[in-house]
Tab-separated table of C-alpha atoms and ligand atoms in Angstrom:
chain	number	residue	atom	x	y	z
Q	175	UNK	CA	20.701	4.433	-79.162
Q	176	UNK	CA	17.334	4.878	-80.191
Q	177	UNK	CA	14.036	2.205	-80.130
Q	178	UNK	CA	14.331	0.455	-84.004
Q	179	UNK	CA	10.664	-0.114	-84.708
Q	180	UNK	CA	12.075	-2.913	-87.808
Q	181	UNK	CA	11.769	-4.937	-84.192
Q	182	UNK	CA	7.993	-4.025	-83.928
Q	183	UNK	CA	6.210	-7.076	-85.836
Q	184	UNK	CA	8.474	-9.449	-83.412
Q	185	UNK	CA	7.653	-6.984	-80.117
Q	186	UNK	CA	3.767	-7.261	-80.891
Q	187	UNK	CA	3.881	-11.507	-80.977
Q	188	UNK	CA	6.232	-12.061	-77.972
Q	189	UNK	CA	4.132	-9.744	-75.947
Q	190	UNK	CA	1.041	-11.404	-76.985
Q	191	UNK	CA	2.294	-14.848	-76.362
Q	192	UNK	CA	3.957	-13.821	-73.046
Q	193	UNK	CA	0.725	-12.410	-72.071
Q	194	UNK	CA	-1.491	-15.605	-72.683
Q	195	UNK	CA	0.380	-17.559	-70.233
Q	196	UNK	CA	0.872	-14.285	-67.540
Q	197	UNK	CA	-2.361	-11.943	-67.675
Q	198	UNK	CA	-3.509	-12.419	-64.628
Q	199	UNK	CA	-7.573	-12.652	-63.721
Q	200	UNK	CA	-9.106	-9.495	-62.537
Q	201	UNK	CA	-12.350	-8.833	-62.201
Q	202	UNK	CA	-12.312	-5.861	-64.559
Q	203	UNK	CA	-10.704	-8.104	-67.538
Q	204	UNK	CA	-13.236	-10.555	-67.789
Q	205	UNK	CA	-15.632	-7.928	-69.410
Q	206	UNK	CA	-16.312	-5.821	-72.326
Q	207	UNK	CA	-18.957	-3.548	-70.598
Q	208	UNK	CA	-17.332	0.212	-70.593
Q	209	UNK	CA	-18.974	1.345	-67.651
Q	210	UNK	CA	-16.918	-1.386	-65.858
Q	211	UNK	CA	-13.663	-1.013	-67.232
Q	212	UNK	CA	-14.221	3.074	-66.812
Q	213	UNK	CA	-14.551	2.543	-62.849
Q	214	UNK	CA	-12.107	0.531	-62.681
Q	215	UNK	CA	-9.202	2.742	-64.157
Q	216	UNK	CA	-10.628	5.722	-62.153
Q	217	UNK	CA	-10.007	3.529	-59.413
Q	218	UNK	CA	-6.063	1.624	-60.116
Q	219	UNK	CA	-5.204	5.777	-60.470
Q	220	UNK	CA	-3.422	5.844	-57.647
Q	221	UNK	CA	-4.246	2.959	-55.869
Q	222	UNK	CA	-2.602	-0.518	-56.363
Q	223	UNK	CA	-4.697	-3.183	-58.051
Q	224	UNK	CA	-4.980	-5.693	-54.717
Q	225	UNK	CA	-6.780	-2.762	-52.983
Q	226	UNK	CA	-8.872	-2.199	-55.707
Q	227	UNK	CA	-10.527	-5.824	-56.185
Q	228	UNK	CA	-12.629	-5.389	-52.969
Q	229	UNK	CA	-13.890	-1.580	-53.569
Q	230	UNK	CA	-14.658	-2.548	-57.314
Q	231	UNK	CA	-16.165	-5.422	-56.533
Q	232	UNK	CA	-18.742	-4.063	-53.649
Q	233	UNK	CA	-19.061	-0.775	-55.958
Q	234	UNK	CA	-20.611	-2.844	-59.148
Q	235	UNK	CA	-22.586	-5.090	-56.710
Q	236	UNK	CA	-24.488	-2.042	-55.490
Q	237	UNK	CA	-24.274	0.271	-58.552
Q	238	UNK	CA	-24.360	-2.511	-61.226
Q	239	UNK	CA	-24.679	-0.108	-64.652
Q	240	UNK	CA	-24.383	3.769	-65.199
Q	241	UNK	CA	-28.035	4.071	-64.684
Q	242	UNK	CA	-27.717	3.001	-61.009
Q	243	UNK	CA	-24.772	5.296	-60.505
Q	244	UNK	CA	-26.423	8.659	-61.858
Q	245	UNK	CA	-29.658	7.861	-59.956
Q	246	UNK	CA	-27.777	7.499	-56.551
Q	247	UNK	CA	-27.276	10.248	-53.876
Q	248	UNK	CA	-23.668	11.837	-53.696
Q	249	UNK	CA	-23.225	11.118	-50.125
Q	250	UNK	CA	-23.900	6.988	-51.015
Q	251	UNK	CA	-21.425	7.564	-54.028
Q	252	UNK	CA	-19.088	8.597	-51.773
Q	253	UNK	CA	-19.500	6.282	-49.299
Q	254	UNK	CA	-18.854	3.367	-51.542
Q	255	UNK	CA	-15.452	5.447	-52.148
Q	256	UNK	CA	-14.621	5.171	-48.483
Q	257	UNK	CA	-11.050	4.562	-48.201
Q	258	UNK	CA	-9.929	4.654	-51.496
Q	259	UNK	CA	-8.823	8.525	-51.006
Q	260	UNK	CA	-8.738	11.095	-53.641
Q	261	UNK	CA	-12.294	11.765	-53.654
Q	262	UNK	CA	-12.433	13.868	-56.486
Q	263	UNK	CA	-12.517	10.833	-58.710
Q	264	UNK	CA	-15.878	9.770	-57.169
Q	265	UNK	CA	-17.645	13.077	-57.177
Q	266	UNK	CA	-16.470	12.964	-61.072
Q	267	UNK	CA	-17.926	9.125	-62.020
Q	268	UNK	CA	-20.955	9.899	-60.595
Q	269	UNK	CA	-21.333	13.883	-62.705
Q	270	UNK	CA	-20.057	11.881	-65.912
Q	271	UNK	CA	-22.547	8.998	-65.037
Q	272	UNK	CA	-25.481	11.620	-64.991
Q	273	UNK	CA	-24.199	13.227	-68.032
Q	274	UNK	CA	-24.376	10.235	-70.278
Q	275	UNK	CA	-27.721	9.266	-68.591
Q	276	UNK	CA	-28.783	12.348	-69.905
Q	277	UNK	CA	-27.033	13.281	-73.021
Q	278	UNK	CA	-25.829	9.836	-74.308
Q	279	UNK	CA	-29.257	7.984	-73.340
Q	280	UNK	CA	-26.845	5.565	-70.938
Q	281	UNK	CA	-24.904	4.466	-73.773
Q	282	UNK	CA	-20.789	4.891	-73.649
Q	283	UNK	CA	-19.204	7.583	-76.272
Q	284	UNK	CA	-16.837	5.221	-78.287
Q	285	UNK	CA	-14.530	7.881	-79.171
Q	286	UNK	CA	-11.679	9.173	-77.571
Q	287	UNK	CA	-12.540	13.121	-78.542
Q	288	UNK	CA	-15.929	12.403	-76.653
Q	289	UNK	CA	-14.518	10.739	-73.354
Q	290	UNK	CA	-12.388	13.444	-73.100
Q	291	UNK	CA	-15.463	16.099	-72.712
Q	292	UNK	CA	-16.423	14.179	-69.776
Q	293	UNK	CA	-15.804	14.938	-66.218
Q	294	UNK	CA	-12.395	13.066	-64.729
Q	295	UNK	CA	-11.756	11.104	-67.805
Q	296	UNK	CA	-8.419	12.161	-69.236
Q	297	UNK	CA	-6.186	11.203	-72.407
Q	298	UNK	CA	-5.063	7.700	-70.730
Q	299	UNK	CA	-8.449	6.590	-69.113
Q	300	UNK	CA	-10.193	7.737	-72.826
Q	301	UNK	CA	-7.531	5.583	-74.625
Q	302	UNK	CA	-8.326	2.505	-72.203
Q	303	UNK	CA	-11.803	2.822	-72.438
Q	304	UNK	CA	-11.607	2.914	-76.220
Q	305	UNK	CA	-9.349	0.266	-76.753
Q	306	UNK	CA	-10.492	-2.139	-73.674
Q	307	UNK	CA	-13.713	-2.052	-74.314
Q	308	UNK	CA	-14.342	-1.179	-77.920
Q	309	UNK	CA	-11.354	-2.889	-79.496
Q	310	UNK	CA	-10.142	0.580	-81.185
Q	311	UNK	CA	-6.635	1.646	-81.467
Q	312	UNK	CA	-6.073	4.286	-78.915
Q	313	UNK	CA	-2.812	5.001	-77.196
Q	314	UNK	CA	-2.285	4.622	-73.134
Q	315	UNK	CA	0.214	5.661	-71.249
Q	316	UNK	CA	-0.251	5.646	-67.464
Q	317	UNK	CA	2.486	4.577	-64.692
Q	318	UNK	CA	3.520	1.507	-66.226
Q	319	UNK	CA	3.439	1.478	-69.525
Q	320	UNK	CA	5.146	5.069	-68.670
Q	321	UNK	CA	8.273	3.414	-66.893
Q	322	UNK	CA	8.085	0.404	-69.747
Q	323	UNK	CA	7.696	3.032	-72.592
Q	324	UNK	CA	10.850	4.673	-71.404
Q	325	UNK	CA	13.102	2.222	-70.893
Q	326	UNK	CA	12.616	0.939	-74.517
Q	327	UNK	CA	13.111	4.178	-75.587
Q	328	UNK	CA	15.691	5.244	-73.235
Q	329	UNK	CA	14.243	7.964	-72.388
Q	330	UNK	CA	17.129	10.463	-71.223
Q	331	UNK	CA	14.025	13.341	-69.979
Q	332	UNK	CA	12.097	13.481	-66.660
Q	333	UNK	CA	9.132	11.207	-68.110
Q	334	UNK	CA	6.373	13.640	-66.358
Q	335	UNK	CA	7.552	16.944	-67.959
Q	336	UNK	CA	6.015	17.930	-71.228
Q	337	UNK	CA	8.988	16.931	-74.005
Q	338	UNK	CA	9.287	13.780	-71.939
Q	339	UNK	CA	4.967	13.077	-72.112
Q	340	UNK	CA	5.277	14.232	-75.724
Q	341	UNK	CA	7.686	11.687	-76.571
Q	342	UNK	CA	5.900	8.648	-74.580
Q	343	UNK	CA	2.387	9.639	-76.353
Q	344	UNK	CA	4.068	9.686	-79.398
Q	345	UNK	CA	5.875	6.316	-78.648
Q	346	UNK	CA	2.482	4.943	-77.524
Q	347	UNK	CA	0.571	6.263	-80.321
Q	348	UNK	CA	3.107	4.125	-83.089
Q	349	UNK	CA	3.259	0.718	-81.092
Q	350	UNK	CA	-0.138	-0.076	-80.539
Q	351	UNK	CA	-1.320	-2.846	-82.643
Q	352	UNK	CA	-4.314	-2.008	-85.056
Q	353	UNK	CA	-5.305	-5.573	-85.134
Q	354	UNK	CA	-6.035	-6.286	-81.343
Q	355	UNK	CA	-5.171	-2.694	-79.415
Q	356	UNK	CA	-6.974	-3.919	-76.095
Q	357	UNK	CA	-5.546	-6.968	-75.441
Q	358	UNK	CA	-2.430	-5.059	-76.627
Q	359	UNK	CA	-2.655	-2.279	-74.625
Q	360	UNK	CA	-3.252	-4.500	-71.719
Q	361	UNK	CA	-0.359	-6.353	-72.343
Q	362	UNK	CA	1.683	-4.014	-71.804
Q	363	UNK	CA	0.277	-2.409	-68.521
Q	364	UNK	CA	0.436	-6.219	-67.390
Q	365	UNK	CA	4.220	-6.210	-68.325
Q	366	UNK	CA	5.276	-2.952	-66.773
Q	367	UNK	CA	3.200	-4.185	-63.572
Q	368	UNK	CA	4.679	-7.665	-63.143
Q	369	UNK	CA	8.290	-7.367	-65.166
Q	370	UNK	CA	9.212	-4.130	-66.042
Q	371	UNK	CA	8.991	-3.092	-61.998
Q	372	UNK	CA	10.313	0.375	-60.750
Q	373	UNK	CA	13.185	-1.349	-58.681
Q	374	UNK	CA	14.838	-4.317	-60.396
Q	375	UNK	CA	13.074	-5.445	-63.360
Q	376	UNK	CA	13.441	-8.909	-64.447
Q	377	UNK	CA	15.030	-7.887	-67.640
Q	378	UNK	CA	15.795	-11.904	-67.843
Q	379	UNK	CA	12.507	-12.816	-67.832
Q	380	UNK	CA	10.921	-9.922	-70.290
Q	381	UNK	CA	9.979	-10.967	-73.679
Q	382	UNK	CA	10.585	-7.711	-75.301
Q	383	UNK	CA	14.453	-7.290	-73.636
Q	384	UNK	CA	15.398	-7.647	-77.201
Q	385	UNK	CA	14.544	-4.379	-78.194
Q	386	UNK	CA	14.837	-2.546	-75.104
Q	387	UNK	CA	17.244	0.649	-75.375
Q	388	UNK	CA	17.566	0.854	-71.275
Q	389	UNK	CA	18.275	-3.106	-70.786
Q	390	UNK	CA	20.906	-2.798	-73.694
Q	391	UNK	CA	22.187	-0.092	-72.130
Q	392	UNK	CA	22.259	-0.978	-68.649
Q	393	UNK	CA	20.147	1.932	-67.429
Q	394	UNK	CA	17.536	0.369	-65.857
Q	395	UNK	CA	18.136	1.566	-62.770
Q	396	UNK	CA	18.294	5.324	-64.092
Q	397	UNK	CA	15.185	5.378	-66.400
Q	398	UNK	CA	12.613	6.721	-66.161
Q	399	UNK	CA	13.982	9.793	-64.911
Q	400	UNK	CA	12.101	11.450	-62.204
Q	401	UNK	CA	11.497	14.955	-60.710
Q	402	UNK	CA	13.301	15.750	-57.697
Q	403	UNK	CA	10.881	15.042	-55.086
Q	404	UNK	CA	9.268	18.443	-53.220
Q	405	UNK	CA	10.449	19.082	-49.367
Q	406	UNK	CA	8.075	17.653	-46.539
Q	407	UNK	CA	6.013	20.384	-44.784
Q	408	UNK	CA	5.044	19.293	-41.259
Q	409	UNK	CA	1.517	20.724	-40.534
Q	410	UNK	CA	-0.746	20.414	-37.366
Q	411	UNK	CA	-3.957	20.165	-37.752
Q	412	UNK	CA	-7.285	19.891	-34.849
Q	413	UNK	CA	-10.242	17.876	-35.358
Q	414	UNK	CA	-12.627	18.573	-32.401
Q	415	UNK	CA	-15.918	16.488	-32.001
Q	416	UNK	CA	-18.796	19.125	-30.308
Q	417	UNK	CA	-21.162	16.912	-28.499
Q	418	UNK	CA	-24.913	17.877	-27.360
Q	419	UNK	CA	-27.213	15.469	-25.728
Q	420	UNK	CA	-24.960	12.357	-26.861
Q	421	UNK	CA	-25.126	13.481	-30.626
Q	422	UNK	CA	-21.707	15.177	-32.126
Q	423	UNK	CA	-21.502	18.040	-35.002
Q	424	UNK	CA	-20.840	16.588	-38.231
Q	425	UNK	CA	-20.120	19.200	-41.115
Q	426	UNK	CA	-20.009	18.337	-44.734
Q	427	UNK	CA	-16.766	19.974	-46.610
Q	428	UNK	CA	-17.933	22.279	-48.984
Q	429	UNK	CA	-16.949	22.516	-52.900
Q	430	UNK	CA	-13.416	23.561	-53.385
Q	431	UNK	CA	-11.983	22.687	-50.076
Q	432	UNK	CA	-10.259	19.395	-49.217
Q	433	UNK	CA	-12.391	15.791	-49.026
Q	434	UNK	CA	-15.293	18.243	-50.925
Q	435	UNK	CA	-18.262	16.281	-50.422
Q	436	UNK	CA	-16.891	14.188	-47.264
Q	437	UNK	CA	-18.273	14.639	-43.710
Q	438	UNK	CA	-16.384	15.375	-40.928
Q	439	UNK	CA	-15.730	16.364	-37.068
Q	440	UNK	CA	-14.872	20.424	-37.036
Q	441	UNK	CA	-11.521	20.159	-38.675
Q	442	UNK	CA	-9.313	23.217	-38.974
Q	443	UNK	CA	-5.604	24.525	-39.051
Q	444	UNK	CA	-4.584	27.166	-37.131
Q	445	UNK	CA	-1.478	28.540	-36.142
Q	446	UNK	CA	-1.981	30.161	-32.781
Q	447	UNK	CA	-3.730	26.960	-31.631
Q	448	UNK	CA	-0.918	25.164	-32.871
Q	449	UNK	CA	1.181	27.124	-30.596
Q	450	UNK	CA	-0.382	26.552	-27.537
Q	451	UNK	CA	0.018	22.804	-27.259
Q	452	UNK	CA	2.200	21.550	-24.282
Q	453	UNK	CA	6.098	20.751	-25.783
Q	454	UNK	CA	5.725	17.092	-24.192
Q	455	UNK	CA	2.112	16.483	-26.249
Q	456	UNK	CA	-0.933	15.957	-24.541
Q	457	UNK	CA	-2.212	12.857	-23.371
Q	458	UNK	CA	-5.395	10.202	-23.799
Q	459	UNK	CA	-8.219	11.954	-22.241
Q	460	UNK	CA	-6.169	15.120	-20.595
Q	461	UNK	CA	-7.687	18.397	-20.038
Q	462	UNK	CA	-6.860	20.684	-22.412
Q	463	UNK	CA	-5.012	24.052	-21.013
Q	464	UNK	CA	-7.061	26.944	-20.839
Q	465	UNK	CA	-5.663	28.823	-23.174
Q	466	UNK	CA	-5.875	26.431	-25.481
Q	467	UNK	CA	-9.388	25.204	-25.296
Q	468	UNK	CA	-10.412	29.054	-25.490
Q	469	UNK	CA	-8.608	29.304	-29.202
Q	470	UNK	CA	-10.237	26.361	-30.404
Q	471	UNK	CA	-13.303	27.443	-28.911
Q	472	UNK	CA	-13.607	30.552	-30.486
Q	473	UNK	CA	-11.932	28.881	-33.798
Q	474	UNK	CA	-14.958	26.236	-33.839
Q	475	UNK	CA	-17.378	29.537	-33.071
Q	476	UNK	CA	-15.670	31.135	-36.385
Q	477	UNK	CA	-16.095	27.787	-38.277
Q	478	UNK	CA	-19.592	26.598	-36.862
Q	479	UNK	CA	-21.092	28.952	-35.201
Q	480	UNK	CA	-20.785	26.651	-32.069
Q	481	UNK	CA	-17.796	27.172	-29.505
Q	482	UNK	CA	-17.154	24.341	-27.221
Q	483	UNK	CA	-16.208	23.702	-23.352
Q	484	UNK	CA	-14.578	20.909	-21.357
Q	485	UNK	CA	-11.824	20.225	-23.982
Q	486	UNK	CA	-10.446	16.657	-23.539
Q	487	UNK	CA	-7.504	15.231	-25.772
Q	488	UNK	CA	-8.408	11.564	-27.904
Q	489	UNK	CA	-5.761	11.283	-29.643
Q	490	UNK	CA	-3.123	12.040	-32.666
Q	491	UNK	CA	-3.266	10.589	-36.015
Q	492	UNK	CA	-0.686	11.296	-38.450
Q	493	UNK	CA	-1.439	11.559	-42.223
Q	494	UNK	CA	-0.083	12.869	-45.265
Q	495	UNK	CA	-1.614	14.700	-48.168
Q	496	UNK	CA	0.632	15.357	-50.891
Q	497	UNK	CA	3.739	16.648	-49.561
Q	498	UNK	CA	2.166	17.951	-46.345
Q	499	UNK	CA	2.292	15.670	-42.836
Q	500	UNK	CA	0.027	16.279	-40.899
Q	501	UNK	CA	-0.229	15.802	-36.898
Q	502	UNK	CA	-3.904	15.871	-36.608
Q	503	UNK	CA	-4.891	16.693	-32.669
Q	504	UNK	CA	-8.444	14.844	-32.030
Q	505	UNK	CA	-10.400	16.619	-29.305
Q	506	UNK	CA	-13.800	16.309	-27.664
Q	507	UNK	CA	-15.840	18.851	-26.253
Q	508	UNK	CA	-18.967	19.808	-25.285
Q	509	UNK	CA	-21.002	22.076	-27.257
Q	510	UNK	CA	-21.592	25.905	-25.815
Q	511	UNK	CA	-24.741	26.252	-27.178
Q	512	UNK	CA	-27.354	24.811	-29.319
Q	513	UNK	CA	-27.532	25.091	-33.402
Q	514	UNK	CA	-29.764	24.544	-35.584
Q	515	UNK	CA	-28.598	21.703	-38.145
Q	516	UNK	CA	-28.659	22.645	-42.245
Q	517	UNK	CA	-27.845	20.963	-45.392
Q	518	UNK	CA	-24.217	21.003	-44.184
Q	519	UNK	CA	-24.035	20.823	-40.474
Q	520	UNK	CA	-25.866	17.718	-38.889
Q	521	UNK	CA	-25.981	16.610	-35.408
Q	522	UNK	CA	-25.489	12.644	-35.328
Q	523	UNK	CA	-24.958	9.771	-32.594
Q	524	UNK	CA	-22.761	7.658	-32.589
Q	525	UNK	CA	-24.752	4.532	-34.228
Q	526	UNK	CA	-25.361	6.824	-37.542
Q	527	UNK	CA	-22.028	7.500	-37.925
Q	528	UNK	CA	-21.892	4.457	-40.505
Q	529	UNK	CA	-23.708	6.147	-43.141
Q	530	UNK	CA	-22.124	9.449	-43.464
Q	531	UNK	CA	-19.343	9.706	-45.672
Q	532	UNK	CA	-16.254	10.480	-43.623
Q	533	UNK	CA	-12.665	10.954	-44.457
Q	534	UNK	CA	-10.143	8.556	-43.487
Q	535	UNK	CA	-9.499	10.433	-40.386
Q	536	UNK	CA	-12.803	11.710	-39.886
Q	537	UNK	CA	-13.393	7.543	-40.110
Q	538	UNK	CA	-10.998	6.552	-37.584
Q	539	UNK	CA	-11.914	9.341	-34.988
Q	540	UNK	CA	-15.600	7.893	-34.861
Q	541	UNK	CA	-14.372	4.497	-34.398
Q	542	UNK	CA	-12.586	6.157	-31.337
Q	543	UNK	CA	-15.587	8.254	-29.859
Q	544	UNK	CA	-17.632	5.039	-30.525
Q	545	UNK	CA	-15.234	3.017	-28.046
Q	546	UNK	CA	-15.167	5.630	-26.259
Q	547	UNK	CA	-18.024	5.104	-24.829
Q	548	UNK	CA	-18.597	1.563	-24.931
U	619	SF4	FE1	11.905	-3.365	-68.630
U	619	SF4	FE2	14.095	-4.877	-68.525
U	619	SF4	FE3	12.091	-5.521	-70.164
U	619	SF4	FE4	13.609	-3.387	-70.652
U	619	SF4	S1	14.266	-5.515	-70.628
U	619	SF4	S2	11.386	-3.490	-70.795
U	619	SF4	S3	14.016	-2.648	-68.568
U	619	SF4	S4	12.040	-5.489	-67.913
């Protein structure tokens, strides 16, 4: 069974009458202005759209047009991005910002060609910021008009791999409507968000069930088809806090490691450390073994040029990062000797942590050394 696009004319009007009475109000719909609608689609990748509201709405408050952004400082960029993870997307907005401060004179390319020479902006965000803001036909497909595209087309291929992203594009590029493609394209996000759900769909409730190959089916349930998911790798990881004269060692991660950009205790992973923890875990404020403390030591040394004595244990957080979990081990000790601070390495107390951009972890281990010593 195949989609039969004689059903298109009647698709485009039920969708567009089911969305006037559903669309719901978000604080990126009520505008035209690109530079809004372009962070917020950097931001929903990835993230749902009820975490978003707050971080997009104290984001435009302090950087209120592209101007703003590309003047800013990286490290208040990033701070700004606090929380919402995947940090690459804000060291991107604010390189793009700067390039069409500079090479567009602040005003938005309107094509999808030029959005997709800019840094971070790829074939779906191009297509929304097109069509959102510049009411031009441009195709979309990102996680739920993917799931919604394949189920009308019952798609029988893993939706990620390239036939199956071939066929979706192509699907996306004939249903748009010339007439009103933002409101269009919208419409359909809204539908795959709030009908067309991953588990259970309300296929009774969906104005385009007519013409849906999965629903006719009954294949709901098995479409889209996904990748097998990769194998969990457990990883431990230490984050150790060097303190001198009540201020701790704060490193920034360089370009090309993890949380570039990002601030943090001296975090490493290291097998022979990893080793030497006690089987039964350590505890709140326990000493660390000897053995132990001299490892991390000498691994802080390698990383910082600091090594560190009187080891105690804070605590564990666990986190995951792709398909890695990660037992982070959060340690305090004192600093060995003194260092000189540089663009990268910066001693800081306690009170300052606030306006360093750390990483989620890095974030939650300063709220701990704060209470720490309250
Ligand atoms: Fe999705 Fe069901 Fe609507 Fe088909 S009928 S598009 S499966 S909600």
């Amino acid at each position: 069974m195949a989609f039969d696009f004689a059903n298109l004319t009647k698709l485009r009007q039920r969708l567009n009458a089911w969305y006037q009475q559903h669309a719901r109000d978000l604080p990126w719909r009520r505008t035209g202005d690109p530079y809004r609608i372009w962070i917020s689609e950097i931001m929903l990748q990835q993230t749902t759209v009820t975490a978003v509201v707050p971080f997009f709405d104290r984001f435009i408050t302090r950087f209120p047009s592209v101007a703003e952004l590309a003047a800013a400082e990286q490290d208040e960029v990033l701070r700004y991005w606090e929380g919402l993870g995947y940090y690459s997307r804000a060291r991107n907005i604010h390189k793009t910002a700067q390039i069409i401060t500079s090479q567009y004179q602040g005003v938005f390319p309107q094509t999808v060609d030029e959005l997709l020479e800019l840094p971070g902006i790829g074939r779906y965000t191009a297509g929304a910021i097109v069509s959102f803001a510049f009411n031009r036909p441009a195709a979309i497909v990102e996680a739920n008009t993917l799931r919604l595209y394949a189920r009308l087309i019952g798609l029988t291929e893993n939706a990620r791999s390239t036939g199956g992203q071939r066929e979706l594009w192509a699907f996306a590029e004939q249903v748009v409507n010339p007439k009103s493609p933002g409101a269009f394209n919208q419409a359909l996000m809204e539908l795959g968000a709030l009908v067309c759900t991953p588990t259970e769909p309300k296929c009774a409730d969906c104005p385009v069930q007519f013409a849906c190959c999965a629903s006719h089916l009954g294949k709901q349930a098995e479409i889209p088809v996904q990748a097998a998911r990769a194998e969990v790798t457990q990883v431990v990881a230490f984050s150790v806090a060097l303190e001198q004269d009540g201020k701790y060692l704060l490193r920034k991660n360089p370009e090309g490691e993890r949380w570039a950009g990002l601030w943090d205790f001296v975090r490493f992973e290291d097998d022979a450390a990893a080793a030497l923890l006690p089987k039964r875990g350590l505890h709140a404020e326990d000493s660390v073994p000897a053995k132990l403390a001299s490892r991390l030591s000498s691994v802080a040394r390698e990383r910082v040029s600091v090594g560190g004595n009187d080891f105690r244990f804070v605590t564990q957080l666990t986190h995951s990062v792709t398909r890695y979990r990660i037992r982070l081990q959060c340690l305090v000790a004192t600093a060995s000797t003194a260092c000189q601070e540089t663009e990268s390495l910066r001693w800081v107390s306690p009170a300052e942590f606030e306006s360093f951009p750390l990483s989620v972890t890095g974030r939650k281990f300063a709220k701990l050394i704060e209470r720490r010593l309250q």
